[in-house]
Coordinates of C-alpha atoms and ligand atoms in Angstrom, one line a residue:
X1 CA -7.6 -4.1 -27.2
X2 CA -6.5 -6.0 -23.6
X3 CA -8.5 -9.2 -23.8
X4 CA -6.0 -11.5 -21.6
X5 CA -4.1 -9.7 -18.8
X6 CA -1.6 -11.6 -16.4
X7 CA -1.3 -10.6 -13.3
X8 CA 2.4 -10.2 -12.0
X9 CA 1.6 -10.4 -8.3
X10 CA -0.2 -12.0 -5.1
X11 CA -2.8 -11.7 -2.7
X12 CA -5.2 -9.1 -2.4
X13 CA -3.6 -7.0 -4.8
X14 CA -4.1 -9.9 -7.4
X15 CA -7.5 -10.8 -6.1
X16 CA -8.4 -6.9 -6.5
X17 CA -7.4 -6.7 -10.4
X18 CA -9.4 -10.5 -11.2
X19 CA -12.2 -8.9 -10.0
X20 CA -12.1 -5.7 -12.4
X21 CA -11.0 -7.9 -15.0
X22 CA -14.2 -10.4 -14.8
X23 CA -16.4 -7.2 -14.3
X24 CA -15.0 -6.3 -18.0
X25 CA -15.2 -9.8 -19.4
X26 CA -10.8 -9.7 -19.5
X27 CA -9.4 -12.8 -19.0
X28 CA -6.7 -13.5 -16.4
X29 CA -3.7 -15.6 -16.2
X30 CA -2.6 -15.8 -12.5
X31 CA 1.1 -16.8 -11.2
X32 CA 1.5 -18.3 -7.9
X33 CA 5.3 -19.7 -5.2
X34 CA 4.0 -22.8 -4.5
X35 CA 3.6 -22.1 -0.8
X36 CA 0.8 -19.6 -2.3
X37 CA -1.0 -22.4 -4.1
X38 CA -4.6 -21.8 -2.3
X39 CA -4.4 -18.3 -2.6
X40 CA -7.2 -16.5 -3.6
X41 CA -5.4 -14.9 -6.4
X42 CA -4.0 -18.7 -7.4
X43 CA -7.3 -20.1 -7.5
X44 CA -9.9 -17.0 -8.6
X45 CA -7.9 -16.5 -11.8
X46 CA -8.8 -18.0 -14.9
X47 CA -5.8 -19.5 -15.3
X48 CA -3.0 -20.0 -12.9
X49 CA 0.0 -21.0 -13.7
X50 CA 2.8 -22.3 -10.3
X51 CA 5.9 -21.1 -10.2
X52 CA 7.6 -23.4 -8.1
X53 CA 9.5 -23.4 -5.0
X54 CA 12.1 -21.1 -4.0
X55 CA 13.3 -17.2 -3.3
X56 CA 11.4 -14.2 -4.9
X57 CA 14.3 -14.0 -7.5
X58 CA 12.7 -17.5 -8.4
X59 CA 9.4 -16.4 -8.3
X60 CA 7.6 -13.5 -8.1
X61 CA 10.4 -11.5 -9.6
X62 CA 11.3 -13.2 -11.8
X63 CA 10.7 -11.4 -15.4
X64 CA 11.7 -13.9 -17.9
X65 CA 9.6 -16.3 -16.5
X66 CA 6.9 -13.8 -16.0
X67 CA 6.9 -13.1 -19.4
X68 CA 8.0 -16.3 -21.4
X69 CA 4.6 -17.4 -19.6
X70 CA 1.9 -14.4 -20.5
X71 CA 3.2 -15.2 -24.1
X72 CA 3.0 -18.9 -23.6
X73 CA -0.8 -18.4 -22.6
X74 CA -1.8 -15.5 -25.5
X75 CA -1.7 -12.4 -23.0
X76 CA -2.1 -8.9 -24.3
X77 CA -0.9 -7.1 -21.0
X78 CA 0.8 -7.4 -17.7
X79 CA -0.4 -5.7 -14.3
X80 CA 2.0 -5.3 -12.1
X81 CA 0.3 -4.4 -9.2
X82 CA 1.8 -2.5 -6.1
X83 CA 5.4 -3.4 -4.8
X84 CA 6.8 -5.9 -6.6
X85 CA 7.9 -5.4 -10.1
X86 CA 5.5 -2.4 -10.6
X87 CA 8.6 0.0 -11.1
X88 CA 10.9 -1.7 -12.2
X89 CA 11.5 -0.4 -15.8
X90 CA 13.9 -3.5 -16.9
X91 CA 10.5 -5.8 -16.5
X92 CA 8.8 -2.4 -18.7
X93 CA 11.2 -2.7 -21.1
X94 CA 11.0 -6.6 -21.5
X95 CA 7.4 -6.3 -21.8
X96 CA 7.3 -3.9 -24.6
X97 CA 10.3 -5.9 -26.7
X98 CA 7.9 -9.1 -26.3
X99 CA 5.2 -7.1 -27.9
X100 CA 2.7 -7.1 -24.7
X101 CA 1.1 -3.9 -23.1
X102 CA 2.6 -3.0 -19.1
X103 CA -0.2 -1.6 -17.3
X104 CA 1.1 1.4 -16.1
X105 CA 3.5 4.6 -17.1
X106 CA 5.8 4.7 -19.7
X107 CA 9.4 3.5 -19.0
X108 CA 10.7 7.4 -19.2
X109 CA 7.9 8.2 -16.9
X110 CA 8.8 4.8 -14.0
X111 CA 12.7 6.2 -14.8
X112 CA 12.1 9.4 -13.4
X113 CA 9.8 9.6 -10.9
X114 CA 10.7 6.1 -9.3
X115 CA 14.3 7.8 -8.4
X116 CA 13.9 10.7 -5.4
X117 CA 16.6 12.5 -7.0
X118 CA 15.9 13.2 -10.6
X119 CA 12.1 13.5 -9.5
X120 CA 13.2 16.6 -7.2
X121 CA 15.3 18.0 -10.1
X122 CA 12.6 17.4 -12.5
X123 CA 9.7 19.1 -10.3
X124 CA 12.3 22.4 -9.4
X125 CA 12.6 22.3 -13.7
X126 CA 8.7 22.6 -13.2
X127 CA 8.6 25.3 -10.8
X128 CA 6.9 22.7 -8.1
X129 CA 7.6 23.5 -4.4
X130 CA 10.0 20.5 -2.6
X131 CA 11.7 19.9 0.4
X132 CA 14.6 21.9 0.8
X133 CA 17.5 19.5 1.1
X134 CA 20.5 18.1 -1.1
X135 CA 20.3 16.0 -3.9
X136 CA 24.0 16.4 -5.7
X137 CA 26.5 13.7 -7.1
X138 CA 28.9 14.1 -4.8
X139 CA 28.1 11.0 -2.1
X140 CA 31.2 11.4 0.1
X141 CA 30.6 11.7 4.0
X142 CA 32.1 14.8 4.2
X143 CA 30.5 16.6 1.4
X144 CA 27.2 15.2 2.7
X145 CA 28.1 16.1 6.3
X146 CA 28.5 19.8 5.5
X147 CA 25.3 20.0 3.4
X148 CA 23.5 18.4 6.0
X149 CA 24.7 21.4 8.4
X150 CA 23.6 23.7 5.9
X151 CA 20.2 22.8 5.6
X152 CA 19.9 22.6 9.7
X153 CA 19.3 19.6 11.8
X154 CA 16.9 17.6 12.4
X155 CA 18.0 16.1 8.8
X156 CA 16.5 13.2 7.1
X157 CA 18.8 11.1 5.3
X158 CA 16.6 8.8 2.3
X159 CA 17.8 6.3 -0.1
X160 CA 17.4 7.7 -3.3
X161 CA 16.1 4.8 -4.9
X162 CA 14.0 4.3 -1.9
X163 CA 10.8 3.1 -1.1
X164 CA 8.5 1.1 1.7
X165 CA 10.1 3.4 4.2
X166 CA 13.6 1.8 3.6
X167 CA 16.6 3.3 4.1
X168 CA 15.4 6.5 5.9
X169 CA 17.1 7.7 9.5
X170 CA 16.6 11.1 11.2
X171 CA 19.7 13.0 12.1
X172 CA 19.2 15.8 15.1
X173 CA 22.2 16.4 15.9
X174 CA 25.5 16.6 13.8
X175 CA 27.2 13.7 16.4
X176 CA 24.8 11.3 15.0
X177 CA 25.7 11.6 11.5
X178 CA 28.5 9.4 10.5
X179 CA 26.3 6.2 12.3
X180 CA 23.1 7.0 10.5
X181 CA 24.5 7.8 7.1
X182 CA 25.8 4.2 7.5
X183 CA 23.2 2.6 8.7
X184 CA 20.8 4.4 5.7
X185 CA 23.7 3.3 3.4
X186 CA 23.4 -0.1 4.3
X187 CA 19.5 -0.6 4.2
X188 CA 19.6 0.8 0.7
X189 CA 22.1 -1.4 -0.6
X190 CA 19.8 -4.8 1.0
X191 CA 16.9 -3.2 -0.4
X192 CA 17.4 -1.5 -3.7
X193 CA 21.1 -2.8 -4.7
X194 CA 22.3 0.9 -4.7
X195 CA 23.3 3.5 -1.7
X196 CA 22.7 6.8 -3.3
X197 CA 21.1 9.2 -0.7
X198 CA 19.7 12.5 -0.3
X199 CA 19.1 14.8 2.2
X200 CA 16.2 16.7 3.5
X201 CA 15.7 19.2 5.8
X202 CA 13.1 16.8 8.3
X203 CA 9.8 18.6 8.7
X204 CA 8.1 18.5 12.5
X205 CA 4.7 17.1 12.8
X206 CA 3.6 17.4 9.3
X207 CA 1.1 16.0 7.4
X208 CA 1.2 12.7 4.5
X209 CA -1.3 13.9 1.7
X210 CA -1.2 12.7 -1.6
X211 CA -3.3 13.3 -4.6
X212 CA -4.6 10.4 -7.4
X213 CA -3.9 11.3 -10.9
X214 CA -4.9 9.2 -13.7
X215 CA -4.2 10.1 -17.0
X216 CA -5.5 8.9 -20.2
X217 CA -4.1 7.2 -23.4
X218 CA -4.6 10.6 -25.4
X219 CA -2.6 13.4 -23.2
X220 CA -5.8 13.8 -20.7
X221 CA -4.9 14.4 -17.1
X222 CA -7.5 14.2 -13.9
X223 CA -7.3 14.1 -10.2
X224 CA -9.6 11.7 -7.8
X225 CA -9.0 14.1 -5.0
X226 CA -6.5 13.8 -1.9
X227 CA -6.1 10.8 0.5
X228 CA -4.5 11.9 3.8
X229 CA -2.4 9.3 5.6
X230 CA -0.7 10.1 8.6
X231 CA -1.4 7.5 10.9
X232 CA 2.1 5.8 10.3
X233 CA 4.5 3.3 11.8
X234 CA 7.8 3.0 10.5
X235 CA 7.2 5.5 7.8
X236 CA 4.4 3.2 6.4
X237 CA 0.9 4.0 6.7
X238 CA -1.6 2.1 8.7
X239 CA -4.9 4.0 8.2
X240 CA -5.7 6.6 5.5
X241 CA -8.9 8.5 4.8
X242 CA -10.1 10.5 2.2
X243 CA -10.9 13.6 2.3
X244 CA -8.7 15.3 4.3
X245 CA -9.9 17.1 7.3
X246 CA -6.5 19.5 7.1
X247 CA -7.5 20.8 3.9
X248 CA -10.3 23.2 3.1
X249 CA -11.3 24.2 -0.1
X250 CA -8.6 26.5 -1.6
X251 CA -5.9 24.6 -0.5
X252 CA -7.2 21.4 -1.8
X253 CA -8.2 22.9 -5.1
X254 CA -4.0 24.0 -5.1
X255 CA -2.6 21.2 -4.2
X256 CA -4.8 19.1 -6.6
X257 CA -3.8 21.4 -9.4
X258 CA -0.3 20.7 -8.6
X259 CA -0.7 17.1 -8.7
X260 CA -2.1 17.9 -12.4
X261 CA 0.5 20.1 -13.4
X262 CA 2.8 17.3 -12.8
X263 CA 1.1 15.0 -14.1
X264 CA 1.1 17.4 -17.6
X265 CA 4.7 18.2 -17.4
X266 CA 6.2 14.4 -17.3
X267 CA 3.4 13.9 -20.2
X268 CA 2.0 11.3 -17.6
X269 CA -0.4 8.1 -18.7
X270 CA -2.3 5.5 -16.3
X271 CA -2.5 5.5 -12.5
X272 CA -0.3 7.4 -10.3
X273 CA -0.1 9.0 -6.9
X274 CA 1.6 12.3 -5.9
X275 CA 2.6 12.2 -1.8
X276 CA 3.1 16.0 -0.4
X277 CA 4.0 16.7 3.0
X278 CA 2.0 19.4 4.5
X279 CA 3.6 21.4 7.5
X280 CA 1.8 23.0 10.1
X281 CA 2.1 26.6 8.7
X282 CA -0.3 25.4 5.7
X283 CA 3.2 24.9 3.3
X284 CA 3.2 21.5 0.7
X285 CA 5.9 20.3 -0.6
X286 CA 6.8 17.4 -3.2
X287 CA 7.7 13.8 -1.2
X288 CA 7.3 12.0 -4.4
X289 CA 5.4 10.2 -7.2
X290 CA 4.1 6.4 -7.2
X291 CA 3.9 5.3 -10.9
X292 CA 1.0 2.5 -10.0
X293 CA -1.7 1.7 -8.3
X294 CA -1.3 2.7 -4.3
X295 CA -2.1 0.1 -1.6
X296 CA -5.0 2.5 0.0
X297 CA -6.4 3.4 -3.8
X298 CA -10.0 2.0 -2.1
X299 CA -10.5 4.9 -0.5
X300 CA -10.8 7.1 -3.4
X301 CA -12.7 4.4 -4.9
X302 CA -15.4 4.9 -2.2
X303 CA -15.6 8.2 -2.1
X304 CA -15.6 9.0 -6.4
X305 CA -17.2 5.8 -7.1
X306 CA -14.5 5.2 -10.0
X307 CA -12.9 1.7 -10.5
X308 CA -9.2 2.6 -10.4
X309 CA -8.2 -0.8 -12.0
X310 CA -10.7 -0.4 -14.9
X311 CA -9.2 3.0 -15.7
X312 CA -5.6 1.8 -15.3
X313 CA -6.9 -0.7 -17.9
X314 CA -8.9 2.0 -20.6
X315 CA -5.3 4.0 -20.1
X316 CA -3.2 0.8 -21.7
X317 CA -5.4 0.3 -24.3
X318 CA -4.7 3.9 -25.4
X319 CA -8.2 5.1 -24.8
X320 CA -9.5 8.6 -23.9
X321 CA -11.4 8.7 -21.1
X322 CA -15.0 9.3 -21.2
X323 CA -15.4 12.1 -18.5
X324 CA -14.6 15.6 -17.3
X325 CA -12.8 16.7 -14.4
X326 CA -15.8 18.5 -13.3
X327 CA -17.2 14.7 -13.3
X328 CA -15.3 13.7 -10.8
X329 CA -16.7 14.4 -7.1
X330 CA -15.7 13.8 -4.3
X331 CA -19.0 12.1 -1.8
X332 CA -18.9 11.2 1.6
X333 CA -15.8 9.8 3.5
X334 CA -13.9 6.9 3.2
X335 CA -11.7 5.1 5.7
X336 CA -8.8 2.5 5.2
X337 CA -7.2 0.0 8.2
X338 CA -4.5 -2.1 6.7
X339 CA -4.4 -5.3 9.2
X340 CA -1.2 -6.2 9.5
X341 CA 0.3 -9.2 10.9
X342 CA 2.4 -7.6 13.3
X343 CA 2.8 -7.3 17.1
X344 CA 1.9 -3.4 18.3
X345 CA 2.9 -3.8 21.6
X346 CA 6.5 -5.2 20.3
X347 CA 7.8 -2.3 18.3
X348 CA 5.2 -3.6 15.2
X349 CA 7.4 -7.0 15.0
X350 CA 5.9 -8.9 12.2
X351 CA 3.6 -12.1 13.6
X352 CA 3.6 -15.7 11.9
X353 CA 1.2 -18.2 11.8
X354 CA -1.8 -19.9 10.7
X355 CA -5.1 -17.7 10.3
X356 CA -8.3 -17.7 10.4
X357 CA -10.7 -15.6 9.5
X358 CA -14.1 -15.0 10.7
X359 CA -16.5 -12.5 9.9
X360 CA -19.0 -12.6 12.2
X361 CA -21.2 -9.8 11.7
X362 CA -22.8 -9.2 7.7
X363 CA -25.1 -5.9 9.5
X364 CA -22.1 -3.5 8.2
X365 CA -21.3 -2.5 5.2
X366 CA -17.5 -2.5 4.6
X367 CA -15.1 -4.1 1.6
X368 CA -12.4 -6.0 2.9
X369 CA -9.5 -6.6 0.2
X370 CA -8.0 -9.9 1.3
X371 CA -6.1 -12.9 -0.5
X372 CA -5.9 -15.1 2.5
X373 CA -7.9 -17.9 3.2
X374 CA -8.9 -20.0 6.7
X375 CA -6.4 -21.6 7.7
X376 CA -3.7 -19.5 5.4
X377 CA -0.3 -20.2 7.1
X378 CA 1.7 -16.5 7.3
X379 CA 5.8 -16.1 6.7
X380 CA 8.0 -13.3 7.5
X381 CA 8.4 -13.6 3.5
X382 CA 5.9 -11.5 1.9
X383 CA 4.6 -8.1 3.1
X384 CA 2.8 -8.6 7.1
X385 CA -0.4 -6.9 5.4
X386 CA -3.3 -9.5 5.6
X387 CA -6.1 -7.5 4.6
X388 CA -7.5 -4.2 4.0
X389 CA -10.5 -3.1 5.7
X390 CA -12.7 -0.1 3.9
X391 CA -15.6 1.6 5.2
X392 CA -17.6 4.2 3.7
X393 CA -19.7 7.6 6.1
X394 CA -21.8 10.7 5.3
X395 CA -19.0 12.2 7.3
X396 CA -16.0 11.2 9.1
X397 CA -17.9 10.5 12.5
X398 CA -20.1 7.8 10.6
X399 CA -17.3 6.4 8.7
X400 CA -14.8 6.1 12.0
X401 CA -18.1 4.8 14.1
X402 CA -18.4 2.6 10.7
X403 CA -15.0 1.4 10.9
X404 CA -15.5 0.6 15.0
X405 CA -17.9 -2.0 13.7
X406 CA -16.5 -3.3 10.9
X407 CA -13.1 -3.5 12.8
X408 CA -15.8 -6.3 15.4
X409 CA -16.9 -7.8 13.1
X410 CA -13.6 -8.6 11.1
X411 CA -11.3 -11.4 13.4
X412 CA -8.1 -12.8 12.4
X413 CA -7.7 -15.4 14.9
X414 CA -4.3 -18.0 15.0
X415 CA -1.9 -15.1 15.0
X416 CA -1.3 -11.6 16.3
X417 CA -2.9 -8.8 14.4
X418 CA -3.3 -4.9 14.7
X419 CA -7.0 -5.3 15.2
X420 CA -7.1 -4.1 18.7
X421 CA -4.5 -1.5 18.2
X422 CA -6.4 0.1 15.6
X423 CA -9.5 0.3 17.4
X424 CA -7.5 1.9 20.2
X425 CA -6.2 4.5 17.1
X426 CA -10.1 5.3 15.9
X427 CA -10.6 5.6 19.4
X428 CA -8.4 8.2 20.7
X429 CA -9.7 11.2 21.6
X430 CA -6.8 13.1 19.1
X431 CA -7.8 11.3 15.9
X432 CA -11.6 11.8 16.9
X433 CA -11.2 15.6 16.3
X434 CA -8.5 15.1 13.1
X435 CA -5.4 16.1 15.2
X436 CA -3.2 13.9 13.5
X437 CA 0.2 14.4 12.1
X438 CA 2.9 11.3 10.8
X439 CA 4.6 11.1 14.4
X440 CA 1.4 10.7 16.0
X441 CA 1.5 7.2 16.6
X442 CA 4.9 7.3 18.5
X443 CA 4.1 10.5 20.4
X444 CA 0.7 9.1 21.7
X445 CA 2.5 5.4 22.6
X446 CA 1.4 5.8 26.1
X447 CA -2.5 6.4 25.1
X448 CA -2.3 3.6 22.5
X449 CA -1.0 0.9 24.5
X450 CA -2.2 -2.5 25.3
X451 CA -5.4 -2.9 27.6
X452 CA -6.1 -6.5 29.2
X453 CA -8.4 -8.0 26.5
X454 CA -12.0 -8.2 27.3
X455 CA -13.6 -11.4 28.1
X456 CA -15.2 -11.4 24.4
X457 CA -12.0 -10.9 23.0
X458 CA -10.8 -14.0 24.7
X459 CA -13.5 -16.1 23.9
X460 CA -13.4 -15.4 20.3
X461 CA -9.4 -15.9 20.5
X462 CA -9.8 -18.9 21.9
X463 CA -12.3 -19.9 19.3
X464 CA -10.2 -19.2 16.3
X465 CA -7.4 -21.5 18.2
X466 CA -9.9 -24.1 18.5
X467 CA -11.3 -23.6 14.8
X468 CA -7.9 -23.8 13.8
X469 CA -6.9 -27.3 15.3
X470 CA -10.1 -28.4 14.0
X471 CA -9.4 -27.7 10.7
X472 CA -5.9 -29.1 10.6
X473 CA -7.2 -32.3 12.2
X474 CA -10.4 -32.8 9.5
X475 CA -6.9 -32.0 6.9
X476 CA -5.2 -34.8 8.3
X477 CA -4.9 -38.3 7.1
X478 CA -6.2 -40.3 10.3
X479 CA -9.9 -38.0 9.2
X480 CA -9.8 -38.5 5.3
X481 CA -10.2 -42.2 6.6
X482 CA -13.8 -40.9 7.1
X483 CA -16.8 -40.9 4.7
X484 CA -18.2 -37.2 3.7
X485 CA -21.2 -38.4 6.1
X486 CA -19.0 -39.2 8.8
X487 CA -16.6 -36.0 8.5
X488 CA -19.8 -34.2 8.4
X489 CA -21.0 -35.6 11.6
X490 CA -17.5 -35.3 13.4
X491 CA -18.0 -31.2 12.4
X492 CA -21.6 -30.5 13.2
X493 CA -19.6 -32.5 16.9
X494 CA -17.6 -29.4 17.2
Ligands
ADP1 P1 1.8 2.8 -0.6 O1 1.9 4.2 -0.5 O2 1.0 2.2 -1.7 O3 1.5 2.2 0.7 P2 4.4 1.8 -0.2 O4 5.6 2.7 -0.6 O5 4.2 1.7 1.3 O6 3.3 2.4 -1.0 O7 4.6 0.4 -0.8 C1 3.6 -0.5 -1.2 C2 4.1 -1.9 -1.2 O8 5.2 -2.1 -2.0 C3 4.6 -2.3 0.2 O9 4.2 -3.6 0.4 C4 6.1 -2.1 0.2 O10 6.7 -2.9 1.1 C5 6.4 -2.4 -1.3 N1 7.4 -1.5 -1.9 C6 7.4 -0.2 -2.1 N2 8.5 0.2 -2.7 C7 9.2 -0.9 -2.9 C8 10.5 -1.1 -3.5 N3 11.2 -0.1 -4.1 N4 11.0 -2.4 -3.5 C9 10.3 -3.4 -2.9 N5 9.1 -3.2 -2.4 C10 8.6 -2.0 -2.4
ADP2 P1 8.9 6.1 0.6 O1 9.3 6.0 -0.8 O2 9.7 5.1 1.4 O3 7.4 6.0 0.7 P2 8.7 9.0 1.1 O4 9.6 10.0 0.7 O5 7.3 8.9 0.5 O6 9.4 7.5 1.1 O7 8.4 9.2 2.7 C1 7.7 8.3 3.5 C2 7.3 8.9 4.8 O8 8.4 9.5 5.5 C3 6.3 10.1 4.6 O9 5.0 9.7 4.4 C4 6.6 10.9 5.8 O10 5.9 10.4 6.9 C5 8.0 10.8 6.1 N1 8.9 11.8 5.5 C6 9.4 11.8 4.3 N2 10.2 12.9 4.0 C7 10.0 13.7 5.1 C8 10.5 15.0 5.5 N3 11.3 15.7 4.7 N4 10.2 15.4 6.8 C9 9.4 14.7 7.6 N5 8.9 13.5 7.3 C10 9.2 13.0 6.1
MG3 MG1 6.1 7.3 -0.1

């Protein structure tokens, strides 16, 4: 049985996990860069343990450290979280040789559904529909030019080890070819250390839905219903919902037996997340499979009232689950806004600085996953994703009219967010009535851009600058010459 789990990541991903863990009386060993060290994750587990200075490589990916330190402090399990090391079967593999539990798939499992191609070979094997395309050996240009006229532009070219939205470029027309392969080519190899690609036939104006699994420790597999997310940028998704207003009940039913079937035929076991791609005739079609927890798993969360983590958790230790399919329903409607730190009227450039947070209005109900603190300083290291902002409605009027609030009542002050930009998103007149598709953010650009702030917006941006410099002066040496009483006095001045 898991008593001690460490966590293997940062932020509100880490935060997320300390929380099921104390729910279920599982202690936690946290890791933490240095630069992180007043993180909530760093100081909310039980234990933290600093990493030091230096590059991810030092840090937060690096396994033998990871490891040689759950052991040090008794651990029974790793999490991985999302991104990260979460599929990366080396770290698996160490794991399991050092006797500890990895909270998530099997290694065969991570193998192959974390690659694009042997997961498309693998679900053809199963009689699963995918987008047509090419997924051969043969990598030469040519060879790769000719299937790509085959299949019929507008082509997407992916890395196959690919992920985040790396490495993909759209090809229309067979001049742009040679200059996109290379550029795909070259993104892969930063991100992923290998080029391998593949090539699909690009769908217009389709649909992102994706359907949870989890699957138990004895051969048990369920579905938590779909999650649409088509509001993206850069193929990565900025607000997801659950359920999906494209799908009615047959189709759902279908695609969530697919996900199932899957799920069965790779002998699947913990927390994972099929992605389809729905075109506008009604058609799904394989994308692939996340072996972990997803970043907008709240959602489902919401809406089945199941604790993702906690399951992930019951799956390690082998268990069977206590519940039917049948159990499983799906109530009301969710809503997810990832705030990022990132500039929407500059092509989504990631934003740095120092923020703060305020939450000025407790009236709503929402959950907001976030591992920053006041005064957090943000880098163009780690992921722009400050926080996650979760609502819950009856319907999806009450949960979008929800979110409008929530998104008020939320303010990251001290740098540039999405905030506004989202509300502008909720707002339009398109999303309203569930037209949405994964281009729609670039073909609405002119109906989502910038409006002068309003004199509120100002005021409050200008309070979070002042709140700021106030709280760097009461950090600084010439205040910590003060008393308590006198600091106290100087504050309440403010
Ligand atoms: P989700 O569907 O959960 O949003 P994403 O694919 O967008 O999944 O990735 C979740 C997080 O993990 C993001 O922060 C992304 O940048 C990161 N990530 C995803 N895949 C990789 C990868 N192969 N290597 C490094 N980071 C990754
Ligand atoms: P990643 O591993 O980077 O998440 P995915 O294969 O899941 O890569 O694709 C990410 C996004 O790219 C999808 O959500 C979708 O918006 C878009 N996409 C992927 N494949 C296609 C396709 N064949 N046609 C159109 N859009 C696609
Ligand atoms: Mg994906």
């Amino acid at each position: 049985m898991i008593k001690k789990i460490l966590i293997a990541n940062r932020g509100e991903i880490a935060k997320r996990i300390i929380e099921t863990c104390n729910r279920l009386d599982i202690e936690t060993v946290g890791i933490y860069a240095q630069d992180d060290a007043k993180l909530a994750h760093a100081e909310e587990a039980d234990f933290s343990v600093n990493l030091g200075r230096g590059t991810l490589a030092q840090t937060y990916l690096n396994q033998d450290k990871i490891i040689k330190i759950a052991k040090e402090n008794n651990c029974d399990a790793i999490h991985p979280g999302y991104g990260f090391l979460s599929e990366n079967t080396d770290f698996c593999k160490k794991i399991k040789e050092n006797n500890l539990i990895f909270i998530g798939p099997s290694v065969a499992a991570i193998e192959l559904m974390g690659d694009k191609k042997t997961s498309k070979i693998k679900m053809e094997a199963l009689g699963i529909p995918v987008v047509p395309g090419y997924h051969g050996e043969d990598q030469t240009e040519g060879i790769l030019k000719e299937k790509a006229e085959g299949i019929g532009y507008p082509v997407l070219i992916k890395a196959t080890a690919g992920g985040g939205g790396k490495g993909m470029r759209i090809v229309r027309e067979s001049n742009e070819f040679s200059d996109a392969l290379a550029a795909s080519k070259r993104e892969a190899m930063n991100a992923f250390s290998n080029d391998k690609v593949l090539l699909e036939k690009y769908i217009e104006k389709p649909r992102h839905i994706e359907v949870q699994l989890v699957s138990d420790g004895k051969g048990n597999h369920f579905h938590f219903f779909e999650r649409e997310c088509s509001i993206q940028r850069r193929y990565q998704k900025v607000i997801e919902e659950t359920p999906s207003v494209a799908l009615d009940e047959s189709l759902r039913e279908e695609m969530c037996a697919t996900a199932v079937k899957i799920a069965e035929g790779i002998d699947y076991q913990g927390a994972g997340t099929i992605e389809f791609i729905l075109d506008q005739d009604g058609a799904f079609y394989f994308l692939e499979m996340n072996t972990r927890l997803q970043v907008e798993h709240p959602v489902t969360e919401m809406v089945t009232g199941f604790d993702l983590v906690e399951l992930q958790i019951e799956a390690a230790n082998g268990e069977a689950f206590d519940f039917k399919q049948e159990d499983i329903e799906q109530m009301g409607h969710a809503i997810e806004c990832r705030i990022y730190a990132e500039d929407p009227d500059n092509e989504f450039l990631p934003t740095t600085g120092r923020i703060q947070k305020i939450e000025v209005d407790a009236s709503t109900d929402y959950r907001l996953d976030c591992g920053y603190y006041d005064g957090s300083s943000i880098s163009t290291n780690y992921d722009p994703m400050l926080a996650k902002l979760i609502v819950y409605g009856e319907d999806r009027e009450e949960a979008i009219e929800q979110m409008q609030i929530a998104l008020n009542s939320v303010v990251f002050g001290g740098t540039k967010t999405n905030r506004d930009y989202l509300k502008r998103l909720l707002n339009h007149d398109k999303f309203l009535a569930g037209d949405i598709h994964t281009h729609f953010i670039e073909d609405e650009k002119v109906g989502l851009t910038f409006e002068d702030p309003s004199e509120e917006e100002l005021a409050v941006v200008f309070a979070c600058a002042l709140q700021s410099e106030l709280t760097s002066i009461m950090n600084s040496a010439w205040v910590n010459r003060f008393t308590p009483t006198d600091k106290t006095i100087i504050v309440a001045g403010e």
